[in-house]
Amino acid sequence: MTLFQEKIGAACAKKEALFDESLSRYALRSMFAGAYLTMSTAVGIIGADVIASQFPALSRFVFTFIFAIGLIFVLVFNGELATSNMMYLTVGAYYKQISWKKTCLILLYCTIFNLVGAVILAYLFNQSFSFQQLTDKSFVINAVQLKLAKSDWMNFIEGITANMFVNMAILGYMLLKEEGAKFFVAISAIFMFVFLINEHLVANFASFMLAGFSPVDSIKGFDFINILRQWTVVFFGNWLGGGLFIGIAYAWLNQTKTLHKEG
């Protein structure tokens, strides 16, 4: 058994055991993951607005770097993130370590409570002084309007690529031994997808909810049907990117009789 298969098997067994033992505890772990990404998104938003007043070209860099720290919070504090579970559980199902039915059930449950965590933290942040100063020119408002204006095809493709980056970060954190290397791979991979404005479901939960609770009244395209459309398309794009393009691809590469393994 390769290190990759061993790590995936252990992760799937842990996630299934946690899910079966206590739905409420699994829900809280999922809420924490959504909350952590909302926390880094919130700070990144304000950082981008502050730097934009003097150096507009740097606002995207500032937001991207700060947001990337949120994934480190998820990894260090054992949050259950739907987009990384797309890789873990899909590969586990491919290896027959968990059923496809249980994979879908855990993913759906995790996704719902990632959203709940994002909603709670977004509401709390919007009661603060910094978020009461948001305007229709603010970074988060423009970002959300841009995302909601994208076509389904663009959202789907960017959902694939975003979760490829995310699960490269997860694989690096899982397989590397040196802590500094883990952090570098994780932050650099997340930085890349965010800088490209690719679509990550839980990141969108955070930014959309922070914008939705803001004092800005009219956000173009911000209606229930359009948001649901965007999230649904991105969900399946993320699943394909993390589950197939990274997860099953590496699982298949490791099914070889040679001594060369991918992890």
mmCIF file of C-alpha atoms in Angstrom:
data_model
loop_
_atom_site.group_PDB
_atom_site.id
_atom_site.type_symbol
_atom_site.label_atom_id
_atom_site.label_comp_id
_atom_site.label_asym_id
_atom_site.label_seq_id
_atom_site.Cartn_x
_atom_site.Cartn_y
_atom_site.Cartn_z
ATOM 1 C CA MET A 1 0.000 0.000 0.000
ATOM 2 C CA THR A 2 1.363 3.416 -0.981
ATOM 3 C CA LEU A 3 1.567 6.359 1.411
ATOM 4 C CA PHE A 4 -1.160 8.060 -0.656
ATOM 5 C CA GLN A 5 -3.561 5.129 -0.300
ATOM 6 C CA GLU A 6 -2.732 4.732 3.380
ATOM 7 C CA LYS A 7 -3.408 8.428 4.112
ATOM 8 C CA ILE A 8 -6.631 8.447 2.092
ATOM 9 C CA GLY A 9 -7.852 5.274 3.807
ATOM 10 C CA ALA A 10 -7.111 6.660 7.264
ATOM 11 C CA ALA A 11 -8.815 9.967 6.448
ATOM 12 C CA CYS A 12 -11.943 8.278 5.068
ATOM 13 C CA ALA A 13 -12.178 5.924 8.047
ATOM 14 C CA LYS A 14 -11.867 8.888 10.429
ATOM 15 C CA LYS A 15 -14.462 10.973 8.601
ATOM 16 C CA GLU A 16 -16.959 8.110 8.374
ATOM 17 C CA ALA A 17 -16.471 7.258 12.063
ATOM 18 C CA LEU A 18 -16.936 10.885 13.122
ATOM 19 C CA PHE A 19 -20.042 11.182 10.947
ATOM 20 C CA ASP A 20 -21.572 7.946 12.244
ATOM 21 C CA GLU A 21 -20.753 8.650 15.897
ATOM 22 C CA SER A 22 -22.236 12.145 16.167
ATOM 23 C CA LEU A 23 -23.955 14.177 13.468
ATOM 24 C CA SER A 24 -23.940 17.241 15.711
ATOM 25 C CA ARG A 25 -20.167 17.110 16.254
ATOM 26 C CA TYR A 26 -19.574 16.544 12.540
ATOM 27 C CA ALA A 27 -21.848 19.513 11.825
ATOM 28 C CA LEU A 28 -19.801 21.694 14.187
ATOM 29 C CA ARG A 29 -16.524 20.629 12.549
ATOM 30 C CA SER A 30 -18.045 21.574 9.182
ATOM 31 C CA MET A 31 -19.288 24.893 10.547
ATOM 32 C CA PHE A 32 -15.784 25.678 11.797
ATOM 33 C CA ALA A 33 -14.351 25.120 8.297
ATOM 34 C CA GLY A 34 -16.867 27.552 6.795
ATOM 35 C CA ALA A 35 -16.199 29.968 9.652
ATOM 36 C CA TYR A 36 -12.402 29.874 9.258
ATOM 37 C CA LEU A 37 -12.595 30.695 5.545
ATOM 38 C CA THR A 38 -15.105 33.465 6.297
ATOM 39 C CA MET A 39 -12.733 34.916 8.895
ATOM 40 C CA SER A 40 -9.800 35.124 6.483
ATOM 41 C CA THR A 41 -12.108 36.408 3.719
ATOM 42 C CA ALA A 42 -13.407 39.151 6.024
ATOM 43 C CA VAL A 43 -9.918 40.363 6.936
ATOM 44 C CA GLY A 44 -8.818 40.138 3.303
ATOM 45 C CA ILE A 45 -11.779 42.256 2.197
ATOM 46 C CA ILE A 46 -10.965 45.066 4.619
ATOM 47 C CA GLY A 47 -7.256 44.795 3.829
ATOM 48 C CA ALA A 48 -7.994 45.119 0.108
ATOM 49 C CA ASP A 49 -10.167 48.201 0.659
ATOM 50 C CA VAL A 50 -7.559 49.865 2.892
ATOM 51 C CA ILE A 51 -4.658 49.308 0.471
ATOM 52 C CA ALA A 52 -6.811 50.304 -2.526
ATOM 53 C CA SER A 53 -7.062 53.860 -1.190
ATOM 54 C CA GLN A 54 -3.323 54.338 -1.833
ATOM 55 C CA PHE A 55 -2.245 51.486 -4.116
ATOM 56 C CA PRO A 56 -5.264 50.126 -6.043
ATOM 57 C CA ALA A 57 -3.204 47.599 -8.002
ATOM 58 C CA LEU A 58 -2.165 45.862 -4.775
ATOM 59 C CA SER A 59 -5.670 45.227 -3.400
ATOM 60 C CA ARG A 60 -6.009 41.869 -5.170
ATOM 61 C CA PHE A 61 -2.628 40.710 -3.871
ATOM 62 C CA VAL A 62 -3.524 41.666 -0.305
ATOM 63 C CA PHE A 63 -6.892 39.910 -0.370
ATOM 64 C CA THR A 64 -5.443 36.784 -1.978
ATOM 65 C CA PHE A 65 -2.620 36.367 0.515
ATOM 66 C CA ILE A 66 -4.809 36.896 3.574
ATOM 67 C CA PHE A 67 -7.527 34.571 2.288
ATOM 68 C CA ALA A 68 -5.004 31.751 1.791
ATOM 69 C CA ILE A 69 -4.320 31.703 5.532
ATOM 70 C CA GLY A 70 -7.896 30.482 6.070
ATOM 71 C CA LEU A 71 -7.061 27.063 4.638
ATOM 72 C CA ILE A 72 -4.195 26.741 7.104
ATOM 73 C CA PHE A 73 -6.724 27.355 9.882
ATOM 74 C CA VAL A 74 -8.925 24.579 8.467
ATOM 75 C CA LEU A 75 -6.009 22.136 8.261
ATOM 76 C CA VAL A 76 -4.469 22.915 11.637
ATOM 77 C CA PHE A 77 -7.755 22.993 13.551
ATOM 78 C CA ASN A 78 -9.304 19.945 11.814
ATOM 79 C CA GLY A 79 -12.272 21.585 10.140
ATOM 80 C CA GLU A 80 -14.350 19.514 7.730
ATOM 81 C CA LEU A 81 -14.185 21.277 4.360
ATOM 82 C CA ALA A 82 -16.498 20.045 1.579
ATOM 83 C CA THR A 83 -14.041 20.745 -1.240
ATOM 84 C CA SER A 84 -11.199 18.728 0.299
ATOM 85 C CA ASN A 85 -13.664 15.969 1.227
ATOM 86 C CA MET A 86 -14.502 15.782 -2.469
ATOM 87 C CA MET A 87 -11.032 14.358 -3.013
ATOM 88 C CA TYR A 88 -10.751 12.228 0.136
ATOM 89 C CA LEU A 89 -14.182 10.594 -0.122
ATOM 90 C CA THR A 90 -14.188 10.161 -3.907
ATOM 91 C CA VAL A 91 -10.834 8.387 -3.804
ATOM 92 C CA GLY A 92 -12.004 6.363 -0.807
ATOM 93 C CA ALA A 93 -15.041 5.252 -2.809
ATOM 94 C CA TYR A 94 -12.782 4.451 -5.783
ATOM 95 C CA TYR A 95 -10.657 2.245 -3.502
ATOM 96 C CA LYS A 96 -13.877 0.724 -2.058
ATOM 97 C CA GLN A 97 -12.984 1.989 1.429
ATOM 98 C CA ILE A 98 -16.327 3.820 1.707
ATOM 99 C CA SER A 99 -19.592 3.469 -0.225
ATOM 100 C CA TRP A 100 -20.633 5.986 -2.876
ATOM 101 C CA LYS A 101 -23.900 6.486 -0.990
ATOM 102 C CA LYS A 102 -22.066 7.436 2.207
ATOM 103 C CA THR A 103 -19.681 9.631 0.196
ATOM 104 C CA CYS A 104 -22.582 11.654 -1.248
ATOM 105 C CA LEU A 105 -24.332 11.864 2.119
ATOM 106 C CA ILE A 106 -21.263 13.146 3.986
ATOM 107 C CA LEU A 107 -20.451 15.626 1.212
ATOM 108 C CA LEU A 108 -23.965 17.063 1.209
ATOM 109 C CA TYR A 109 -24.051 17.312 5.015
ATOM 110 C CA CYS A 110 -20.603 18.904 5.151
ATOM 111 C CA THR A 111 -21.501 21.432 2.438
ATOM 112 C CA ILE A 112 -24.687 22.532 4.212
ATOM 113 C CA PHE A 113 -22.873 23.138 7.492
ATOM 114 C CA ASN A 114 -19.931 24.875 5.791
ATOM 115 C CA LEU A 115 -22.614 27.318 4.621
ATOM 116 C CA VAL A 116 -24.104 27.602 8.111
ATOM 117 C CA GLY A 117 -20.677 28.457 9.539
ATOM 118 C CA ALA A 118 -20.159 31.083 6.830
ATOM 119 C CA VAL A 119 -23.583 32.628 7.471
ATOM 120 C CA ILE A 120 -22.989 32.951 11.228
ATOM 121 C CA LEU A 121 -19.554 34.545 10.913
ATOM 122 C CA ALA A 122 -20.636 36.806 8.044
ATOM 123 C CA TYR A 123 -23.512 38.112 10.155
ATOM 124 C CA LEU A 124 -21.222 38.747 13.129
ATOM 125 C CA PHE A 125 -18.619 40.584 11.035
ATOM 126 C CA ASN A 126 -21.296 42.797 9.534
ATOM 127 C CA GLN A 127 -22.192 44.080 12.997
ATOM 128 C CA SER A 128 -18.668 45.503 13.299
ATOM 129 C CA PHE A 129 -17.414 49.011 12.542
ATOM 130 C CA SER A 130 -15.236 47.968 9.601
ATOM 131 C CA PHE A 131 -18.063 46.281 7.711
ATOM 132 C CA GLN A 132 -20.520 49.096 8.341
ATOM 133 C CA GLN A 133 -18.213 51.215 6.147
ATOM 134 C CA LEU A 134 -18.610 49.006 3.046
ATOM 135 C CA THR A 135 -19.914 50.719 -0.093
ATOM 136 C CA ASP A 136 -20.805 49.675 -3.620
ATOM 137 C CA LYS A 137 -17.146 50.355 -4.508
ATOM 138 C CA SER A 138 -15.803 47.880 -1.943
ATOM 139 C CA PHE A 139 -13.702 44.903 -3.013
ATOM 140 C CA VAL A 140 -16.190 42.257 -1.876
ATOM 141 C CA ILE A 141 -19.170 43.871 -3.632
ATOM 142 C CA ASN A 142 -17.327 44.052 -6.945
ATOM 143 C CA ALA A 143 -16.033 40.492 -6.531
ATOM 144 C CA VAL A 144 -19.505 39.064 -5.859
ATOM 145 C CA GLN A 145 -21.035 40.948 -8.784
ATOM 146 C CA LEU A 146 -18.299 39.589 -11.051
ATOM 147 C CA LYS A 147 -18.885 36.022 -9.894
ATOM 148 C CA LEU A 148 -22.657 36.258 -10.357
ATOM 149 C CA ALA A 149 -22.221 37.615 -13.888
ATOM 150 C CA LYS A 150 -20.203 34.597 -15.076
ATOM 151 C CA SER A 151 -21.791 32.017 -17.367
ATOM 152 C CA ASP A 152 -22.500 28.472 -16.158
ATOM 153 C CA TRP A 153 -19.713 27.137 -18.386
ATOM 154 C CA MET A 154 -17.188 29.596 -16.970
ATOM 155 C CA ASN A 155 -18.259 28.814 -13.393
ATOM 156 C CA PHE A 156 -17.988 25.074 -14.082
ATOM 157 C CA ILE A 157 -14.506 25.255 -15.625
ATOM 158 C CA GLU A 158 -13.231 27.615 -12.937
ATOM 159 C CA GLY A 159 -14.763 25.332 -10.320
ATOM 160 C CA ILE A 160 -12.655 22.482 -11.704
ATOM 161 C CA THR A 161 -9.403 24.431 -11.712
ATOM 162 C CA ALA A 162 -10.012 26.036 -8.305
ATOM 163 C CA ASN A 163 -10.416 22.692 -6.582
ATOM 164 C CA MET A 164 -7.411 21.263 -8.392
ATOM 165 C CA PHE A 165 -5.356 23.982 -6.694
ATOM 166 C CA VAL A 166 -7.069 23.383 -3.341
ATOM 167 C CA ASN A 167 -6.406 19.659 -3.394
ATOM 168 C CA MET A 168 -2.819 20.170 -4.498
ATOM 169 C CA ALA A 169 -2.569 22.114 -1.225
ATOM 170 C CA ILE A 170 -4.286 19.284 0.662
ATOM 171 C CA LEU A 171 -2.026 16.628 -0.917
ATOM 172 C CA GLY A 172 1.079 18.644 -0.120
ATOM 173 C CA TYR A 173 -0.026 19.092 3.480
ATOM 174 C CA MET A 174 -0.856 15.380 3.704
ATOM 175 C CA LEU A 175 2.305 13.932 2.123
ATOM 176 C CA LEU A 176 5.062 16.365 3.124
ATOM 177 C CA LYS A 177 6.805 15.898 6.473
ATOM 178 C CA GLU A 178 8.435 19.289 7.093
ATOM 179 C CA GLU A 179 6.000 21.828 8.543
ATOM 180 C CA GLY A 180 7.441 24.801 6.655
ATOM 181 C CA ALA A 181 7.083 22.965 3.340
ATOM 182 C CA LYS A 182 3.475 22.068 4.183
ATOM 183 C CA PHE A 183 2.571 25.682 4.836
ATOM 184 C CA PHE A 184 4.356 26.941 1.718
ATOM 185 C CA VAL A 185 2.614 24.471 -0.609
ATOM 186 C CA ALA A 186 -0.788 25.108 0.970
ATOM 187 C CA ILE A 187 -0.580 28.911 0.897
ATOM 188 C CA SER A 188 0.956 29.087 -2.595
ATOM 189 C CA ALA A 189 -1.655 26.791 -4.161
ATOM 190 C CA ILE A 190 -4.548 28.705 -2.572
ATOM 191 C CA PHE A 191 -2.985 32.042 -3.547
ATOM 192 C CA MET A 192 -2.941 30.943 -7.192
ATOM 193 C CA PHE A 193 -6.603 29.986 -7.539
ATOM 194 C CA VAL A 194 -7.831 33.050 -5.648
ATOM 195 C CA PHE A 195 -5.636 35.403 -7.685
ATOM 196 C CA LEU A 196 -7.127 33.925 -10.872
ATOM 197 C CA ILE A 197 -10.640 34.576 -9.424
ATOM 198 C CA ASN A 198 -11.485 30.888 -9.908
ATOM 199 C CA GLU A 199 -14.596 29.522 -8.238
ATOM 200 C CA HIS A 200 -14.439 27.707 -4.897
ATOM 201 C CA LEU A 201 -17.793 26.865 -3.304
ATOM 202 C CA VAL A 202 -16.990 27.513 0.358
ATOM 203 C CA ALA A 203 -15.015 30.655 -0.461
ATOM 204 C CA ASN A 204 -18.123 31.834 -2.316
ATOM 205 C CA PHE A 205 -20.261 31.044 0.726
ATOM 206 C CA ALA A 206 -18.009 33.424 2.663
ATOM 207 C CA SER A 207 -17.858 36.294 0.175
ATOM 208 C CA PHE A 208 -21.538 36.106 -0.800
ATOM 209 C CA MET A 209 -22.728 36.105 2.806
ATOM 210 C CA LEU A 210 -20.376 38.937 3.785
ATOM 211 C CA ALA A 211 -21.762 40.957 0.872
ATOM 212 C CA GLY A 212 -25.352 39.916 1.567
ATOM 213 C CA PHE A 213 -25.305 41.107 5.181
ATOM 214 C CA SER A 214 -23.489 44.330 4.284
ATOM 215 C CA PRO A 215 -25.190 47.758 4.297
ATOM 216 C CA VAL A 216 -24.972 47.859 0.482
ATOM 217 C CA ASP A 217 -28.547 47.580 -0.779
ATOM 218 C CA SER A 218 -28.242 46.923 -4.495
ATOM 219 C CA ILE A 219 -25.775 44.225 -5.564
ATOM 220 C CA LYS A 220 -26.184 43.396 -9.233
ATOM 221 C CA GLY A 221 -27.325 39.801 -9.808
ATOM 222 C CA PHE A 222 -27.661 39.109 -6.067
ATOM 223 C CA ASP A 223 -30.927 37.180 -6.006
ATOM 224 C CA PHE A 224 -31.746 33.714 -4.671
ATOM 225 C CA ILE A 225 -32.099 31.940 -8.049
ATOM 226 C CA ASN A 226 -28.874 33.369 -9.461
ATOM 227 C CA ILE A 227 -26.927 32.562 -6.294
ATOM 228 C CA LEU A 228 -28.306 29.013 -6.215
ATOM 229 C CA ARG A 229 -27.401 28.586 -9.904
ATOM 230 C CA GLN A 230 -23.845 29.738 -9.276
ATOM 231 C CA TRP A 231 -23.334 27.580 -6.204
ATOM 232 C CA THR A 232 -24.791 24.452 -7.853
ATOM 233 C CA VAL A 233 -22.588 24.712 -10.940
ATOM 234 C CA VAL A 234 -19.487 25.443 -8.852
ATOM 235 C CA PHE A 235 -20.255 22.483 -6.543
ATOM 236 C CA PHE A 236 -20.117 20.020 -9.428
ATOM 237 C CA GLY A 237 -17.093 21.732 -10.978
ATOM 238 C CA ASN A 238 -15.270 21.545 -7.635
ATOM 239 C CA TRP A 239 -16.190 17.872 -7.234
ATOM 240 C CA LEU A 240 -14.879 17.025 -10.689
ATOM 241 C CA GLY A 241 -11.664 18.992 -10.145
ATOM 242 C CA GLY A 242 -10.872 17.606 -6.695
ATOM 243 C CA GLY A 243 -12.407 14.155 -6.988
ATOM 244 C CA LEU A 244 -11.424 13.153 -10.522
ATOM 245 C CA PHE A 245 -8.692 15.428 -11.866
ATOM 246 C CA ILE A 246 -6.596 15.195 -8.679
ATOM 247 C CA GLY A 247 -7.955 12.392 -6.477
ATOM 248 C CA ILE A 248 -8.795 9.528 -8.820
ATOM 249 C CA ALA A 249 -5.995 10.549 -11.193
ATOM 250 C CA TYR A 250 -3.405 10.043 -8.426
ATOM 251 C CA ALA A 251 -5.142 6.888 -7.231
ATOM 252 C CA TRP A 252 -4.863 5.446 -10.745
ATOM 253 C CA LEU A 253 -1.218 6.512 -11.078
ATOM 254 C CA ASN A 254 -0.423 4.591 -7.889
ATOM 255 C CA GLN A 255 -1.976 1.368 -9.197
ATOM 256 C CA THR A 256 1.236 0.254 -10.852
ATOM 257 C CA LYS A 257 3.509 -2.749 -10.385
ATOM 258 C CA THR A 258 6.663 -0.696 -10.758
ATOM 259 C CA LEU A 259 8.555 0.738 -7.791
ATOM 260 C CA HIS A 260 7.671 4.274 -8.863
ATOM 261 C CA LYS A 261 4.745 5.695 -6.888
ATOM 262 C CA GLU A 262 3.248 9.180 -6.912
ATOM 263 C CA GLY A 263 2.967 9.428 -3.135
#
